[in-house]
Short mmCIF file of N, CA, C and O in Angstrom, two decimals:
data_model
loop_
_atom_site.label_atom_id
_atom_site.label_comp_id
_atom_site.label_asym_id
_atom_site.label_seq_id
_atom_site.Cartn_x
_atom_site.Cartn_y
_atom_site.Cartn_z
N MET R 1058 0.84 -1.19 0.00
CA MET R 1058 0.00 0.00 0.00
C MET R 1058 0.88 1.25 0.00
O MET R 1058 1.97 1.24 0.54
N ASP R 1059 0.35 2.27 -0.57
CA ASP R 1059 1.04 3.56 -0.60
C ASP R 1059 0.44 4.41 0.52
O ASP R 1059 -0.42 5.26 0.29
N PHE R 1060 0.90 4.18 1.75
CA PHE R 1060 0.29 4.74 2.95
C PHE R 1060 0.24 6.26 2.94
O PHE R 1060 1.21 6.92 2.59
N PHE R 1061 -0.92 6.79 3.36
CA PHE R 1061 -1.17 8.23 3.51
C PHE R 1061 -1.10 8.98 2.17
O PHE R 1061 -0.86 10.18 2.16
N LYS R 1062 -1.33 8.30 1.06
CA LYS R 1062 -1.21 8.95 -0.25
C LYS R 1062 -2.53 9.00 -1.01
O LYS R 1062 -2.61 9.66 -2.03
N ASN R 1063 -3.57 8.29 -0.56
CA ASN R 1063 -4.84 8.31 -1.29
C ASN R 1063 -5.98 7.93 -0.35
O ASN R 1063 -5.76 7.48 0.76
N GLU R 1064 -7.19 8.11 -0.83
CA GLU R 1064 -8.39 7.82 -0.05
C GLU R 1064 -9.12 6.59 -0.58
O GLU R 1064 -10.26 6.36 -0.21
N ALA R 1065 -8.51 5.81 -1.44
CA ALA R 1065 -9.25 4.75 -2.10
C ALA R 1065 -8.66 3.36 -1.91
O ALA R 1065 -9.29 2.37 -2.25
N GLU R 1066 -7.48 3.26 -1.36
CA GLU R 1066 -6.80 1.96 -1.29
C GLU R 1066 -7.20 1.20 -0.02
O GLU R 1066 -7.15 1.74 1.08
N THR R 1067 -7.63 -0.03 -0.20
CA THR R 1067 -7.96 -0.89 0.93
C THR R 1067 -7.30 -2.25 0.72
O THR R 1067 -6.96 -2.64 -0.39
N HIS R 1068 -7.14 -2.94 1.83
CA HIS R 1068 -6.57 -4.29 1.80
C HIS R 1068 -7.34 -5.13 2.79
O HIS R 1068 -7.63 -4.68 3.90
N LEU R 1069 -7.70 -6.35 2.41
CA LEU R 1069 -8.43 -7.26 3.29
C LEU R 1069 -7.50 -8.39 3.69
O LEU R 1069 -6.93 -9.07 2.83
N LEU R 1070 -7.32 -8.55 4.98
CA LEU R 1070 -6.49 -9.62 5.52
C LEU R 1070 -7.41 -10.44 6.42
O LEU R 1070 -7.72 -10.03 7.53
N GLN R 1071 -7.88 -11.56 5.90
CA GLN R 1071 -8.90 -12.38 6.56
C GLN R 1071 -10.10 -11.50 6.84
O GLN R 1071 -10.71 -10.99 5.91
N GLY R 1072 -10.46 -11.24 8.08
CA GLY R 1072 -11.60 -10.38 8.40
C GLY R 1072 -11.19 -8.98 8.80
O GLY R 1072 -12.00 -8.21 9.31
N LEU R 1073 -9.94 -8.62 8.58
CA LEU R 1073 -9.43 -7.30 8.95
C LEU R 1073 -9.33 -6.43 7.70
O LEU R 1073 -8.60 -6.77 6.76
N ASN R 1074 -10.06 -5.35 7.70
CA ASN R 1074 -10.04 -4.42 6.57
C ASN R 1074 -9.11 -3.26 6.91
O ASN R 1074 -9.30 -2.59 7.92
N ILE R 1075 -8.13 -3.02 6.07
CA ILE R 1075 -7.18 -1.93 6.25
C ILE R 1075 -7.50 -0.88 5.20
O ILE R 1075 -7.44 -1.15 4.00
N GLU R 1076 -7.86 0.32 5.66
CA GLU R 1076 -8.24 1.41 4.76
C GLU R 1076 -7.17 2.50 4.79
O GLU R 1076 -6.81 3.00 5.85
N ASN R 1077 -6.70 2.85 3.63
CA ASN R 1077 -5.71 3.91 3.49
C ASN R 1077 -6.43 5.24 3.35
O ASN R 1077 -7.39 5.36 2.60
N ARG R 1078 -5.99 6.23 4.08
CA ARG R 1078 -6.55 7.58 4.00
C ARG R 1078 -5.38 8.55 3.91
O ARG R 1078 -4.23 8.17 4.09
N LEU R 1079 -5.67 9.81 3.65
CA LEU R 1079 -4.61 10.82 3.60
C LEU R 1079 -4.08 11.15 4.98
O LEU R 1079 -2.91 11.48 5.14
N ASP R 1080 -4.94 11.05 6.00
CA ASP R 1080 -4.56 11.44 7.35
C ASP R 1080 -4.51 10.29 8.34
O ASP R 1080 -4.21 10.50 9.51
N ARG R 1081 -4.78 9.07 7.89
CA ARG R 1081 -4.76 7.92 8.80
C ARG R 1081 -4.82 6.62 8.02
O ARG R 1081 -5.18 6.58 6.85
N VAL R 1082 -4.48 5.55 8.69
CA VAL R 1082 -4.70 4.20 8.20
C VAL R 1082 -5.63 3.57 9.22
O VAL R 1082 -5.32 3.52 10.41
N SER R 1083 -6.80 3.13 8.77
CA SER R 1083 -7.82 2.59 9.66
C SER R 1083 -7.89 1.08 9.53
O SER R 1083 -7.86 0.55 8.42
N LEU R 1084 -7.99 0.41 10.67
CA LEU R 1084 -8.15 -1.04 10.70
C LEU R 1084 -9.50 -1.36 11.33
O LEU R 1084 -9.81 -0.88 12.41
N HIS R 1085 -10.30 -2.16 10.62
CA HIS R 1085 -11.63 -2.54 11.09
C HIS R 1085 -11.80 -4.04 10.95
O HIS R 1085 -11.34 -4.63 9.98
N GLY R 1086 -12.45 -4.64 11.92
CA GLY R 1086 -12.76 -6.06 11.83
C GLY R 1086 -11.95 -6.88 12.80
O GLY R 1086 -11.54 -6.40 13.85
N SER R 1087 -11.71 -8.12 12.44
CA SER R 1087 -10.95 -9.00 13.31
C SER R 1087 -10.06 -9.92 12.48
O SER R 1087 -10.28 -10.14 11.29
N LEU R 1088 -9.06 -10.43 13.14
CA LEU R 1088 -8.10 -11.32 12.50
C LEU R 1088 -7.72 -12.37 13.53
O LEU R 1088 -7.32 -12.03 14.65
N ASP R 1089 -7.88 -13.63 13.20
CA ASP R 1089 -7.50 -14.72 14.10
C ASP R 1089 -6.12 -15.23 13.71
O ASP R 1089 -5.93 -15.74 12.61
N LEU R 1090 -5.17 -15.06 14.63
CA LEU R 1090 -3.82 -15.59 14.41
C LEU R 1090 -3.75 -16.92 15.14
O LEU R 1090 -3.56 -16.98 16.35
N THR R 1091 -3.94 -17.99 14.39
CA THR R 1091 -3.96 -19.33 14.97
C THR R 1091 -2.55 -19.83 15.23
O THR R 1091 -1.58 -19.35 14.64
N HIS R 1092 -2.44 -20.79 16.14
CA HIS R 1092 -1.15 -21.34 16.56
C HIS R 1092 -0.73 -22.44 15.58
O HIS R 1092 -0.63 -23.62 15.93
N ASP R 1093 -0.50 -22.03 14.33
CA ASP R 1093 -0.10 -22.96 13.29
C ASP R 1093 0.59 -22.18 12.17
O ASP R 1093 0.78 -20.97 12.28
N ALA R 1094 0.94 -22.89 11.11
CA ALA R 1094 1.66 -22.26 10.00
C ALA R 1094 0.80 -21.19 9.32
O ALA R 1094 1.31 -20.14 8.91
N ALA R 1095 -0.50 -21.42 9.23
CA ALA R 1095 -1.40 -20.42 8.63
C ALA R 1095 -1.43 -19.16 9.49
O ALA R 1095 -1.44 -18.04 8.97
N GLY R 1096 -1.43 -19.32 10.81
CA GLY R 1096 -1.41 -18.18 11.72
C GLY R 1096 -0.12 -17.39 11.58
O GLY R 1096 -0.13 -16.16 11.61
N LEU R 1097 0.98 -18.10 11.43
CA LEU R 1097 2.27 -17.43 11.23
C LEU R 1097 2.26 -16.63 9.93
O LEU R 1097 2.72 -15.49 9.90
N ALA R 1098 1.71 -17.20 8.88
CA ALA R 1098 1.67 -16.50 7.59
C ALA R 1098 0.85 -15.22 7.71
O ALA R 1098 1.26 -14.17 7.20
N LEU R 1099 -0.30 -15.28 8.38
CA LEU R 1099 -1.12 -14.08 8.57
C LEU R 1099 -0.40 -13.06 9.44
O LEU R 1099 -0.45 -11.86 9.17
N ALA R 1100 0.25 -13.52 10.51
CA ALA R 1100 0.99 -12.61 11.40
C ALA R 1100 2.09 -11.89 10.64
O ALA R 1100 2.31 -10.69 10.84
N LEU R 1101 2.78 -12.58 9.76
CA LEU R 1101 3.85 -11.96 8.98
C LEU R 1101 3.29 -10.93 7.99
O LEU R 1101 3.90 -9.89 7.77
N LYS R 1102 2.12 -11.22 7.41
CA LYS R 1102 1.49 -10.25 6.51
C LYS R 1102 1.08 -9.00 7.27
O LYS R 1102 1.29 -7.88 6.80
N LEU R 1103 0.50 -9.18 8.47
CA LEU R 1103 0.10 -8.04 9.29
C LEU R 1103 1.33 -7.23 9.71
O LEU R 1103 1.33 -6.01 9.66
N LYS R 1104 2.39 -7.93 10.10
CA LYS R 1104 3.63 -7.26 10.50
C LYS R 1104 4.21 -6.45 9.35
O LYS R 1104 4.63 -5.30 9.53
N ALA R 1105 4.21 -7.01 8.14
CA ALA R 1105 4.74 -6.30 6.98
C ALA R 1105 3.93 -5.04 6.70
O ALA R 1105 4.48 -3.98 6.40
N LEU R 1106 2.62 -5.15 6.86
CA LEU R 1106 1.77 -4.00 6.64
C LEU R 1106 2.06 -2.91 7.67
O LEU R 1106 2.26 -1.75 7.32
N LEU R 1107 2.14 -3.27 8.94
CA LEU R 1107 2.43 -2.30 9.99
C LEU R 1107 3.85 -1.75 9.87
O LEU R 1107 4.07 -0.57 10.13
N ASP R 1108 4.78 -2.59 9.46
CA ASP R 1108 6.14 -2.10 9.23
C ASP R 1108 6.15 -1.03 8.14
O ASP R 1108 6.91 -0.06 8.22
N GLY R 1109 5.29 -1.17 7.13
CA GLY R 1109 5.19 -0.16 6.08
C GLY R 1109 4.68 1.17 6.61
O GLY R 1109 5.19 2.23 6.24
N VAL R 1110 3.68 1.12 7.50
CA VAL R 1110 3.16 2.34 8.12
C VAL R 1110 4.26 3.00 8.96
O VAL R 1110 4.49 4.20 8.88
N VAL R 1111 4.94 2.20 9.77
CA VAL R 1111 6.00 2.73 10.64
C VAL R 1111 7.13 3.34 9.81
O VAL R 1111 7.67 4.39 10.15
N GLU R 1112 7.45 2.71 8.70
CA GLU R 1112 8.52 3.23 7.83
C GLU R 1112 8.18 4.61 7.30
O GLU R 1112 9.00 5.53 7.34
N VAL R 1113 6.94 4.79 6.82
CA VAL R 1113 6.53 6.09 6.29
C VAL R 1113 6.56 7.14 7.39
O VAL R 1113 7.11 8.24 7.21
N LEU R 1114 5.97 6.83 8.55
CA LEU R 1114 5.93 7.79 9.64
C LEU R 1114 7.33 8.13 10.15
O LEU R 1114 7.63 9.30 10.43
N SER R 1115 8.19 7.14 10.27
CA SER R 1115 9.56 7.37 10.73
C SER R 1115 10.35 8.23 9.75
O SER R 1115 11.10 9.14 10.16
N ARG R 1116 10.18 7.97 8.47
CA ARG R 1116 10.88 8.75 7.45
C ARG R 1116 10.43 10.21 7.48
O ARG R 1116 11.25 11.13 7.42
N GLU R 1117 9.11 10.43 7.64
CA GLU R 1117 8.60 11.79 7.70
C GLU R 1117 9.06 12.50 8.98
O GLU R 1117 9.35 13.69 8.97
N GLN R 1118 9.13 11.77 10.08
CA GLN R 1118 9.62 12.37 11.33
C GLN R 1118 11.09 12.76 11.19
O GLN R 1118 11.50 13.84 11.62
N ALA R 1119 11.88 11.91 10.59
CA ALA R 1119 13.31 12.19 10.42
C ALA R 1119 13.54 13.40 9.52
O ALA R 1119 14.50 14.14 9.71
N SER R 1120 12.63 13.61 8.55
CA SER R 1120 12.80 14.75 7.65
C SER R 1120 12.12 16.01 8.20
O SER R 1120 12.18 17.06 7.55
N GLY R 1121 11.48 15.90 9.36
CA GLY R 1121 10.89 17.07 10.00
C GLY R 1121 9.52 17.48 9.49
O GLY R 1121 9.06 18.57 9.80
N VAL R 1122 8.85 16.62 8.72
CA VAL R 1122 7.54 16.99 8.18
C VAL R 1122 6.37 16.33 8.92
O VAL R 1122 5.22 16.65 8.66
N LEU R 1123 6.66 15.43 9.84
CA LEU R 1123 5.59 14.75 10.58
C LEU R 1123 5.08 15.66 11.69
O LEU R 1123 5.85 16.15 12.53
N LEU R 1124 3.79 15.91 11.69
CA LEU R 1124 3.18 16.74 12.73
C LEU R 1124 3.20 16.00 14.06
O LEU R 1124 3.19 14.77 14.11
N GLU R 1125 3.18 16.76 15.15
CA GLU R 1125 3.14 16.15 16.49
C GLU R 1125 1.82 15.44 16.72
O GLU R 1125 1.78 14.35 17.27
N LYS R 1126 0.73 16.07 16.33
CA LYS R 1126 -0.60 15.47 16.48
C LYS R 1126 -1.55 16.17 15.52
O LYS R 1126 -1.50 17.38 15.36
N ILE R 1127 -2.44 15.40 14.90
CA ILE R 1127 -3.44 15.97 14.03
C ILE R 1127 -4.81 15.85 14.69
O ILE R 1127 -5.00 15.04 15.60
N SER R 1128 -5.75 16.64 14.22
CA SER R 1128 -7.13 16.55 14.68
C SER R 1128 -7.92 15.83 13.60
O SER R 1128 -7.94 16.27 12.45
N LEU R 1129 -8.55 14.75 13.98
CA LEU R 1129 -9.38 14.01 13.04
C LEU R 1129 -10.77 14.62 13.04
O LEU R 1129 -11.36 14.82 14.11
N GLN R 1130 -11.28 14.91 11.88
CA GLN R 1130 -12.62 15.46 11.77
C GLN R 1130 -13.62 14.32 11.86
O GLN R 1130 -13.42 13.26 11.28
N ALA R 1131 -14.69 14.57 12.61
CA ALA R 1131 -15.75 13.57 12.70
C ALA R 1131 -16.40 13.42 11.33
O ALA R 1131 -16.59 14.40 10.60
N SER R 1132 -16.73 12.20 10.98
CA SER R 1132 -17.37 11.99 9.70
C SER R 1132 -18.82 12.44 9.77
O SER R 1132 -19.44 12.46 10.83
N ASP R 1133 -19.36 12.83 8.65
CA ASP R 1133 -20.74 13.27 8.60
C ASP R 1133 -21.66 12.07 8.81
O ASP R 1133 -21.48 11.02 8.19
N GLU R 1134 -22.63 12.24 9.68
CA GLU R 1134 -23.58 11.16 9.94
C GLU R 1134 -24.70 11.27 8.91
O GLU R 1134 -25.26 12.34 8.67
N VAL R 1135 -25.00 10.15 8.29
CA VAL R 1135 -26.02 10.10 7.25
C VAL R 1135 -27.23 9.39 7.82
O VAL R 1135 -27.11 8.36 8.47
N ALA R 1136 -28.42 9.92 7.55
CA ALA R 1136 -29.64 9.30 8.02
C ALA R 1136 -29.82 7.92 7.39
O ALA R 1136 -29.50 7.72 6.22
N ASN R 1137 -30.32 6.99 8.16
CA ASN R 1137 -30.55 5.64 7.69
C ASN R 1137 -31.73 5.65 6.70
O ASN R 1137 -32.86 5.95 7.08
N PRO R 1138 -31.49 5.29 5.44
CA PRO R 1138 -32.58 5.33 4.46
C PRO R 1138 -33.59 4.20 4.63
O PRO R 1138 -34.65 4.21 4.05
N PHE R 1139 -33.27 3.22 5.47
CA PHE R 1139 -34.14 2.07 5.67
C PHE R 1139 -34.99 2.19 6.93
O PHE R 1139 -35.76 1.32 7.26
N ALA R 1140 -34.79 3.26 7.69
CA ALA R 1140 -35.54 3.42 8.95
C ALA R 1140 -36.91 4.01 8.72
O ALA R 1140 -37.21 4.68 7.81
#
């Protein structure tokens, strides 16, 4: 993923949805890391993904462009059309 560069990129890892945004990377859902080779494979994929986020943030911090803290805007609440 090209972290923090677009609003459209998502990745699904089992039941965990990773959404790329300009101001955040959001993780939704669940992921079962089982005590077997399949669990190890999933754990390594998750680790690689998080390592990518850490790499981008660390590089930006080292270059002095990473903000100390941002304010996340609340999303607009939409009325339920089925209610």
